[in-house]
GROMACS .gro file of C-alpha atoms in nm:
model
  391
    1UNK     CA    1   0.435  -1.177  -2.168
    2UNK     CA    2   0.374  -1.175  -1.793
    3UNK     CA    3   0.073  -0.988  -1.663
    4UNK     CA    4   0.116  -0.623  -1.573
    5UNK     CA    5   0.160  -0.544  -1.206
    6UNK     CA    6  -0.154  -0.407  -1.041
    7UNK     CA    7  -0.142  -0.039  -0.944
    8UNK     CA    8  -0.063   0.049  -0.584
    9UNK     CA    9  -0.360   0.129  -0.362
   10UNK     CA   10  -0.349   0.430  -0.131
   11UNK     CA   11  -0.603   0.266   0.101
   12UNK     CA   12  -0.617  -0.084   0.249
   13UNK     CA   13  -0.733  -0.347   0.001
   14UNK     CA   14  -0.773  -0.724  -0.002
   15UNK     CA   15  -0.479  -0.768  -0.240
   16UNK     CA   16  -0.112  -0.761  -0.141
   17UNK     CA   17   0.182  -0.746  -0.378
   18UNK     CA   18   0.473  -0.933  -0.221
   19UNK     CA   19   0.824  -0.855  -0.344
   20UNK     CA   20   1.160  -1.022  -0.276
   21UNK     CA   21   0.979  -1.358  -0.254
   22UNK     CA   22   1.215  -1.660  -0.288
   23UNK     CA   23   1.181  -1.783  -0.646
   24UNK     CA   24   1.157  -2.147  -0.540
   25UNK     CA   25   0.862  -2.094  -0.307
   26UNK     CA   26   0.556  -2.305  -0.385
   27UNK     CA   27   0.195  -2.195  -0.388
   28UNK     CA   28   0.113  -2.437  -0.108
   29UNK     CA   29   0.386  -2.283   0.109
   30UNK     CA   30   0.258  -1.933   0.039
   31UNK     CA   31  -0.096  -2.031   0.128
   32UNK     CA   32   0.008  -2.211   0.445
   33UNK     CA   33   0.216  -1.920   0.574
   34UNK     CA   34  -0.034  -1.649   0.480
   35UNK     CA   35  -0.348  -1.827   0.597
   36UNK     CA   36  -0.236  -1.773   0.956
   37UNK     CA   37  -0.387  -1.427   0.896
   38UNK     CA   38  -0.707  -1.549   0.727
   39UNK     CA   39  -0.845  -1.736   0.428
   40UNK     CA   40  -0.667  -1.672   0.098
   41UNK     CA   41  -0.893  -1.618  -0.200
   42UNK     CA   42  -0.638  -1.649  -0.481
   43UNK     CA   43  -0.266  -1.631  -0.558
   44UNK     CA   44  -0.098  -1.496  -0.870
   45UNK     CA   45   0.231  -1.678  -0.923
   46UNK     CA   46   0.324  -1.594  -1.284
   47UNK     CA   47   0.595  -1.343  -1.182
   48UNK     CA   48   0.737  -1.555  -0.903
   49UNK     CA   49   1.078  -1.583  -1.073
   50UNK     CA   50   1.104  -1.204  -1.047
   51UNK     CA   51   1.028  -1.233  -0.675
   52UNK     CA   52   0.676  -1.091  -0.721
   53UNK     CA   53   0.358  -1.260  -0.603
   54UNK     CA   54   0.008  -1.111  -0.561
   55UNK     CA   55  -0.208  -1.257  -0.286
   56UNK     CA   56  -0.582  -1.195  -0.252
   57UNK     CA   57  -0.761  -1.232   0.081
   58UNK     CA   58  -1.136  -1.263   0.129
   59UNK     CA   59  -1.135  -1.021   0.422
   60UNK     CA   60  -0.968  -0.679   0.413
   61UNK     CA   61  -0.885  -0.709   0.785
   62UNK     CA   62  -0.681  -1.021   0.713
   63UNK     CA   63  -0.490  -0.839   0.440
   64UNK     CA   64  -0.417  -0.554   0.682
   65UNK     CA   65  -0.291  -0.796   0.946
   66UNK     CA   66  -0.068  -0.972   0.692
   67UNK     CA   67   0.077  -0.645   0.563
   68UNK     CA   68   0.157  -0.521   0.913
   69UNK     CA   69   0.331  -0.846   1.009
   70UNK     CA   70   0.533  -0.866   0.686
   71UNK     CA   71   0.645  -0.502   0.701
   72UNK     CA   72   0.729  -0.543   1.071
   73UNK     CA   73   0.957  -0.838   0.992
   74UNK     CA   74   1.124  -0.637   0.716
   75UNK     CA   75   1.189  -0.337   0.941
   76UNK     CA   76   1.320  -0.557   1.222
   77UNK     CA   77   1.562  -0.718   0.978
   78UNK     CA   78   1.685  -0.375   0.866
   79UNK     CA   79   1.739  -0.283   1.230
   80UNK     CA   80   1.930  -0.606   1.303
   81UNK     CA   81   2.156  -0.558   1.002
   82UNK     CA   82   2.216  -0.195   1.093
   83UNK     CA   83   2.327  -0.290   1.445
   84UNK     CA   84   2.553  -0.563   1.302
   85UNK     CA   85   2.730  -0.332   1.059
   86UNK     CA   86   2.768  -0.066   1.326
   87UNK     CA   87   2.951  -0.326   1.534
   88UNK     CA   88   3.167  -0.418   1.236
   89UNK     CA   89   3.256  -0.055   1.167
   90UNK     CA   90   3.335   0.015   1.532
   91UNK     CA   91   3.594  -0.263   1.515
   92UNK     CA   92   3.819  -0.054   1.289
   93UNK     CA   93   4.141  -0.162   1.464
   94UNK     CA   94   4.060  -0.529   1.425
   95UNK     CA   95   4.148  -0.599   1.789
   96UNK     CA   96   3.817  -0.741   1.897
   97UNK     CA   97   3.629  -1.034   1.756
   98UNK     CA   98   3.375  -0.926   1.497
   99UNK     CA   99   3.030  -1.043   1.607
  100UNK     CA  100   2.852  -1.289   1.378
  101UNK     CA  101   2.556  -1.169   1.168
  102UNK     CA  102   2.236  -1.144   1.371
  103UNK     CA  103   2.023  -1.459   1.377
  104UNK     CA  104   1.703  -1.463   1.178
  105UNK     CA  105   1.370  -1.501   1.357
  106UNK     CA  106   1.223  -1.852   1.382
  107UNK     CA  107   1.153  -2.005   1.042
  108UNK     CA  108   0.784  -2.024   1.124
  109UNK     CA  109   0.746  -1.667   1.251
  110UNK     CA  110   0.438  -1.488   1.117
  111UNK     CA  111   0.525  -1.249   0.835
  112UNK     CA  112   0.806  -1.458   0.684
  113UNK     CA  113   0.786  -1.649   0.355
  114UNK     CA  114   0.989  -1.971   0.358
  115UNK     CA  115   1.182  -1.823   0.649
  116UNK     CA  116   1.278  -1.517   0.442
  117UNK     CA  117   1.199  -1.150   0.493
  118UNK     CA  118   0.989  -1.004   0.210
  119UNK     CA  119   0.802  -0.679   0.150
  120UNK     CA  120   0.428  -0.618   0.106
  121UNK     CA  121   0.212  -0.334  -0.020
  122UNK     CA  122  -0.156  -0.288  -0.090
  123UNK     CA  123  -0.254  -0.299  -0.457
  124UNK     CA  124  -0.581  -0.252  -0.642
  125UNK     CA  125  -0.747  -0.595  -0.672
  126UNK     CA  126  -0.788  -0.736  -1.022
  127UNK     CA  127  -1.120  -0.873  -1.139
  128UNK     CA  128  -1.003  -1.070  -1.443
  129UNK     CA  129  -0.945  -1.437  -1.365
  130UNK     CA  130  -1.025  -1.393  -0.995
  131UNK     CA  131  -1.300  -1.629  -0.876
  132UNK     CA  132  -1.616  -1.416  -0.862
  133UNK     CA  133  -1.389  -1.122  -0.935
  134UNK     CA  134  -1.680  -0.883  -0.983
  135UNK     CA  135  -1.737  -0.916  -0.608
  136UNK     CA  136  -1.506  -0.670  -0.433
  137UNK     CA  137  -1.712  -0.660  -0.115
  138UNK     CA  138  -1.934  -0.361  -0.201
  139UNK     CA  139  -2.300  -0.379  -0.302
  140UNK     CA  140  -2.502  -0.107  -0.472
  141UNK     CA  141  -2.861  -0.103  -0.346
  142UNK     CA  142  -3.113   0.047  -0.589
  143UNK     CA  143  -3.484   0.131  -0.556
  144UNK     CA  144  -3.469   0.199  -0.184
  145UNK     CA  145  -3.743   0.383  -0.004
  146UNK     CA  146  -3.580   0.721   0.081
  147UNK     CA  147  -3.740   0.699   0.424
  148UNK     CA  148  -3.519   0.400   0.515
  149UNK     CA  149  -3.243   0.533   0.740
  150UNK     CA  150  -2.878   0.438   0.695
  151UNK     CA  151  -2.862   0.283   1.042
  152UNK     CA  152  -3.171   0.067   0.977
  153UNK     CA  153  -3.030  -0.049   0.642
  154UNK     CA  154  -2.699  -0.133   0.807
  155UNK     CA  155  -2.879  -0.340   1.070
  156UNK     CA  156  -3.054  -0.537   0.794
  157UNK     CA  157  -2.736  -0.618   0.606
  158UNK     CA  158  -2.526  -0.693   0.913
  159UNK     CA  159  -2.729  -1.010   0.947
  160UNK     CA  160  -2.497  -1.146   0.677
  161UNK     CA  161  -2.171  -1.030   0.833
  162UNK     CA  162  -1.988  -0.722   0.967
  163UNK     CA  163  -2.040  -0.413   0.751
  164UNK     CA  164  -1.733  -0.197   0.700
  165UNK     CA  165  -1.913   0.109   0.570
  166UNK     CA  166  -2.246   0.230   0.438
  167UNK     CA  167  -2.231   0.519   0.193
  168UNK     CA  168  -2.505   0.735   0.050
  169UNK     CA  169  -2.513   0.870  -0.303
  170UNK     CA  170  -2.550   1.249  -0.337
  171UNK     CA  171  -2.880   1.345  -0.503
  172UNK     CA  172  -2.988   0.977  -0.517
  173UNK     CA  173  -3.168   0.906  -0.193
  174UNK     CA  174  -3.301   0.576  -0.327
  175UNK     CA  175  -2.949   0.436  -0.379
  176UNK     CA  176  -2.686   0.335  -0.125
  177UNK     CA  177  -2.358   0.144  -0.109
  178UNK     CA  178  -2.296  -0.128   0.150
  179UNK     CA  179  -1.937  -0.247   0.191
  180UNK     CA  180  -1.857  -0.567   0.381
  181UNK     CA  181  -1.519  -0.654   0.528
  182UNK     CA  182  -1.545  -1.003   0.377
  183UNK     CA  183  -1.647  -1.054   0.014
  184UNK     CA  184  -1.816  -1.384   0.106
  185UNK     CA  185  -2.061  -1.196   0.326
  186UNK     CA  186  -2.133  -0.961   0.037
  187UNK     CA  187  -2.210  -1.263  -0.183
  188UNK     CA  188  -2.451  -1.402   0.080
  189UNK     CA  189  -2.626  -1.065   0.111
  190UNK     CA  190  -2.653  -1.038  -0.266
  191UNK     CA  191  -2.810  -1.383  -0.296
  192UNK     CA  192  -3.057  -1.328  -0.013
  193UNK     CA  193  -3.157  -0.964  -0.057
  194UNK     CA  194  -3.169  -0.908  -0.433
  195UNK     CA  195  -3.537  -0.876  -0.519
  196UNK     CA  196  -3.639  -0.872  -0.152
  197UNK     CA  197  -3.912  -0.622  -0.068
  198UNK     CA  198  -3.845  -0.356   0.198
  199UNK     CA  199  -4.103  -0.091   0.284
  200UNK     CA  200  -4.307  -0.187  -0.020
  201UNK     CA  201  -4.018  -0.157  -0.267
  202UNK     CA  202  -3.837  -0.445  -0.435
  203UNK     CA  203  -3.460  -0.403  -0.399
  204UNK     CA  204  -3.227  -0.425  -0.698
  205UNK     CA  205  -2.871  -0.511  -0.593
  206UNK     CA  206  -2.550  -0.526  -0.794
  207UNK     CA  207  -2.183  -0.563  -0.709
  208UNK     CA  208  -2.009  -0.227  -0.721
  209UNK     CA  209  -1.732  -0.198  -0.975
  210UNK     CA  210  -1.397  -0.072  -0.841
  211UNK     CA  211  -1.375   0.296  -0.921
  212UNK     CA  212  -1.087   0.522  -1.019
  213UNK     CA  213  -0.882   0.252  -1.185
  214UNK     CA  214  -0.667   0.302  -1.491
  215UNK     CA  215  -0.840   0.165  -1.802
  216UNK     CA  216  -0.508   0.116  -1.975
  217UNK     CA  217  -0.393  -0.113  -1.693
  218UNK     CA  218  -0.707  -0.322  -1.696
  219UNK     CA  219  -0.693  -0.370  -2.074
  220UNK     CA  220  -0.329  -0.474  -2.055
  221UNK     CA  221  -0.394  -0.700  -1.760
  222UNK     CA  222  -0.693  -0.863  -1.927
  223UNK     CA  223  -0.485  -0.940  -2.237
  224UNK     CA  224  -0.188  -1.083  -2.049
  225UNK     CA  225  -0.351  -1.232  -1.741
  226UNK     CA  226  -0.303  -1.598  -1.664
  227UNK     CA  227  -0.526  -1.812  -1.449
  228UNK     CA  228  -0.500  -1.786  -1.072
  229UNK     CA  229  -0.542  -2.061  -0.819
  230UNK     CA  230  -0.853  -2.014  -0.609
  231UNK     CA  231  -0.915  -2.154  -0.266
  232UNK     CA  232  -1.183  -2.415  -0.221
  233UNK     CA  233  -1.143  -2.435   0.156
  234UNK     CA  234  -1.443  -2.352   0.374
  235UNK     CA  235  -1.428  -2.039   0.591
  236UNK     CA  236  -1.232  -2.078   0.912
  237UNK     CA  237  -1.209  -1.867   1.222
  238UNK     CA  238  -0.946  -1.592   1.219
  239UNK     CA  239  -0.783  -1.353   1.456
  240UNK     CA  240  -0.813  -0.984   1.375
  241UNK     CA  241  -0.556  -0.724   1.460
  242UNK     CA  242  -0.677  -0.374   1.529
  243UNK     CA  243  -0.550  -0.115   1.286
  244UNK     CA  244  -0.258   0.079   1.426
  245UNK     CA  245  -0.223   0.449   1.375
  246UNK     CA  246   0.087   0.656   1.404
  247UNK     CA  247   0.257   0.982   1.328
  248UNK     CA  248   0.380   1.089   0.991
  249UNK     CA  249   0.726   0.952   1.064
  250UNK     CA  250   0.612   0.589   1.076
  251UNK     CA  251   0.799   0.342   0.858
  252UNK     CA  252   0.556   0.057   0.911
  253UNK     CA  253   0.224   0.173   0.779
  254UNK     CA  254   0.076   0.242   0.442
  255UNK     CA  255   0.114   0.084   0.103
  256UNK     CA  256   0.469   0.192   0.028
  257UNK     CA  257   0.742  -0.020  -0.123
  258UNK     CA  258   1.107  -0.087  -0.049
  259UNK     CA  259   1.361   0.119  -0.243
  260UNK     CA  260   1.471  -0.175  -0.455
  261UNK     CA  261   1.148  -0.163  -0.651
  262UNK     CA  262   1.094   0.210  -0.642
  263UNK     CA  263   1.285   0.323  -0.948
  264UNK     CA  264   1.598   0.516  -0.865
  265UNK     CA  265   1.906   0.457  -1.073
  266UNK     CA  266   1.716   0.281  -1.347
  267UNK     CA  267   1.522   0.599  -1.420
  268UNK     CA  268   1.656   0.816  -1.697
  269UNK     CA  269   1.778   1.138  -1.545
  270UNK     CA  270   1.626   1.365  -1.807
  271UNK     CA  271   1.318   1.163  -1.897
  272UNK     CA  272   1.033   1.418  -1.882
  273UNK     CA  273   0.788   1.153  -1.760
  274UNK     CA  274   0.963   1.161  -1.420
  275UNK     CA  275   0.955   1.539  -1.389
  276UNK     CA  276   0.686   1.690  -1.168
  277UNK     CA  277   0.461   1.915  -1.373
  278UNK     CA  278   0.298   2.182  -1.160
  279UNK     CA  279   0.028   2.235  -1.422
  280UNK     CA  280  -0.082   1.872  -1.385
  281UNK     CA  281  -0.115   1.904  -1.007
  282UNK     CA  282  -0.306   2.192  -0.860
  283UNK     CA  283  -0.395   2.275  -0.504
  284UNK     CA  284  -0.752   2.175  -0.588
  285UNK     CA  285  -0.872   1.819  -0.545
  286UNK     CA  286  -0.888   1.771  -0.922
  287UNK     CA  287  -0.554   1.686  -1.078
  288UNK     CA  288  -0.454   1.487  -1.382
  289UNK     CA  289  -0.139   1.338  -1.227
  290UNK     CA  290  -0.209   1.114  -0.928
  291UNK     CA  291   0.148   0.997  -0.861
  292UNK     CA  292   0.270   1.036  -0.503
  293UNK     CA  293   0.600   0.845  -0.475
  294UNK     CA  294   0.904   1.067  -0.527
  295UNK     CA  295   1.277   1.018  -0.547
  296UNK     CA  296   1.490   1.276  -0.366
  297UNK     CA  297   1.832   1.306  -0.529
  298UNK     CA  298   2.164   1.462  -0.434
  299UNK     CA  299   2.118   1.405  -0.062
  300UNK     CA  300   2.440   1.486   0.128
  301UNK     CA  301   2.606   1.155   0.213
  302UNK     CA  302   2.631   1.242   0.582
  303UNK     CA  303   2.256   1.304   0.600
  304UNK     CA  304   2.109   1.046   0.838
  305UNK     CA  305   1.772   0.878   0.836
  306UNK     CA  306   1.679   1.073   1.150
  307UNK     CA  307   1.764   1.405   0.983
  308UNK     CA  308   1.555   1.315   0.679
  309UNK     CA  309   1.258   1.226   0.899
  310UNK     CA  310   1.293   1.550   1.094
  311UNK     CA  311   1.307   1.746   0.769
  312UNK     CA  312   0.991   1.581   0.638
  313UNK     CA  313   0.805   1.617   0.968
  314UNK     CA  314   0.889   1.987   0.994
  315UNK     CA  315   0.787   2.040   0.632
  316UNK     CA  316   0.450   1.868   0.686
  317UNK     CA  317   0.383   2.060   1.008
  318UNK     CA  318   0.463   2.390   0.837
  319UNK     CA  319   0.241   2.312   0.537
  320UNK     CA  320  -0.051   2.201   0.752
  321UNK     CA  321  -0.029   2.517   0.962
  322UNK     CA  322  -0.069   2.720   0.642
  323UNK     CA  323  -0.392   2.546   0.542
  324UNK     CA  324  -0.703   2.738   0.634
  325UNK     CA  325  -0.917   2.588   0.906
  326UNK     CA  326  -1.218   2.531   0.680
  327UNK     CA  327  -1.012   2.426   0.380
  328UNK     CA  328  -1.089   2.082   0.243
  329UNK     CA  329  -0.738   2.035   0.105
  330UNK     CA  330  -0.564   1.712   0.208
  331UNK     CA  331  -0.303   1.755   0.479
  332UNK     CA  332   0.063   1.705   0.404
  333UNK     CA  333   0.182   1.369   0.535
  334UNK     CA  334   0.378   1.067   0.421
  335UNK     CA  335   0.349   0.696   0.489
  336UNK     CA  336   0.678   0.553   0.368
  337UNK     CA  337   1.042   0.665   0.360
  338UNK     CA  338   1.351   0.473   0.255
  339UNK     CA  339   1.707   0.608   0.267
  340UNK     CA  340   1.949   0.341   0.137
  341UNK     CA  341   2.261   0.318   0.351
  342UNK     CA  342   2.611   0.211   0.251
  343UNK     CA  343   2.705   0.031   0.573
  344UNK     CA  344   3.069  -0.014   0.471
  345UNK     CA  345   3.126   0.360   0.431
  346UNK     CA  346   2.866   0.440   0.697
  347UNK     CA  347   2.676   0.696   0.489
  348UNK     CA  348   2.373   0.717   0.264
  349UNK     CA  349   2.409   0.659  -0.110
  350UNK     CA  350   2.283   1.000  -0.216
  351UNK     CA  351   1.915   0.938  -0.284
  352UNK     CA  352   1.598   0.827  -0.109
  353UNK     CA  353   1.230   0.761  -0.164
  354UNK     CA  354   0.922   0.914  -0.003
  355UNK     CA  355   0.558   0.829  -0.060
  356UNK     CA  356   0.330   1.122   0.012
  357UNK     CA  357  -0.035   1.055   0.088
  358UNK     CA  358  -0.183   1.279  -0.184
  359UNK     CA  359  -0.078   1.452  -0.507
  360UNK     CA  360  -0.128   1.788  -0.334
  361UNK     CA  361   0.118   1.692  -0.060
  362UNK     CA  362   0.360   1.576  -0.331
  363UNK     CA  363   0.339   1.916  -0.501
  364UNK     CA  364   0.409   2.099  -0.174
  365UNK     CA  365   0.716   1.883  -0.112
  366UNK     CA  366   0.837   1.951  -0.465
  367UNK     CA  367   0.790   2.328  -0.431
  368UNK     CA  368   0.969   2.334  -0.096
  369UNK     CA  369   1.280   2.136  -0.186
  370UNK     CA  370   1.332   2.102  -0.562
  371UNK     CA  371   1.644   2.291  -0.678
  372UNK     CA  372   1.714   2.412  -0.324
  373UNK     CA  373   2.051   2.404  -0.151
  374UNK     CA  374   2.104   2.162   0.136
  375UNK     CA  375   2.183   2.382   0.433
  376UNK     CA  376   2.385   2.120   0.618
  377UNK     CA  377   2.746   1.997   0.627
  378UNK     CA  378   2.856   2.286   0.402
  379UNK     CA  379   2.717   2.084   0.113
  380UNK     CA  380   2.710   2.232  -0.236
  381UNK     CA  381   2.463   1.975  -0.358
  382UNK     CA  382   2.132   2.090  -0.508
  383UNK     CA  383   1.827   1.890  -0.409
  384UNK     CA  384   1.621   1.737  -0.690
  385UNK     CA  385   1.272   1.594  -0.648
  386UNK     CA  386   1.128   1.374  -0.924
  387UNK     CA  387   0.874   1.097  -0.954
  388UNK     CA  388   0.998   0.747  -0.880
  389UNK     CA  389   0.996   0.506  -1.173
  390UNK     CA  390   0.730   0.286  -1.014
  391UNK     CA  391   0.434   0.416  -0.820
   0.00000   0.00000   0.00000
């Protein structure tokens, strides 16, 4: 059996799951076209025939740059096709010449795979079968002198490469976490600093294990995982792209997925596993159900993408205004929306997908819209909000 797909990551990671990849693409082609963003650590190809490939970068900044370029190409293609079909539909009398389909970008454009548009999302990196997989870029430093400041410790470790973050452990002043952008720099720091004496104390350093991951997934993945191809190339220089930020209505950012892989019609309508259980999600930060991708059903067919975005923006603004100023609850926001369009009939197909940025935001969306009437176009449809099949 093929290995299980890694779970989606809500934050940037070094691993990207690519979907809609041409089944005939070779590993060498993937590496060549993705290494324009930075060195590739490993590639998982065992689900290539399903159009799914997982790519691991050494540096999280390279993975971010690759994701942004790939999603940008995808969105530009959607825009080009939309303009084309609008032109086709406007030619209802057949008097004018129908314009040809829009040309694709150059075959070698960054963000394309074998000249094809694909989709990318961040996933939680695996450790099984990955070269030095226990190294995910974060070191745990034990036996520190509590008098050593965080800034001084960061200066020490930045001798091995740029440090992404230094975190302290509550109630453990002699322990800190140092996260590097590049896992190779973490390996160098580990080799050089483990056992080194600072302020009269000998440091003990270990690689930090990824936290918050589903044990069931890792057991399944360990049983079904096949070997991955690691890179033996030496480090090369790379160009970094600064992280873009945007409003809640952005289509380009975050670890979302295109609608084709999100669930939808394949989900059983009455399967209780897709129903949102309010008891499993509370307004506190502790909840047993961490899913955030929802399917919105029974959308009026005349409802446009712009209307859906306006609805979500207004909902998020209203929810965030209700949160108390000192409340530590996560704000309501979303990082991905997809409303499939039937270009022939020039309307949506009745459902869409939204990825909220937290379970609490998902619950607020559910409470606001589930089993509510759509107050547009004299529609008698009743909105339904359920979990998408895949998260």
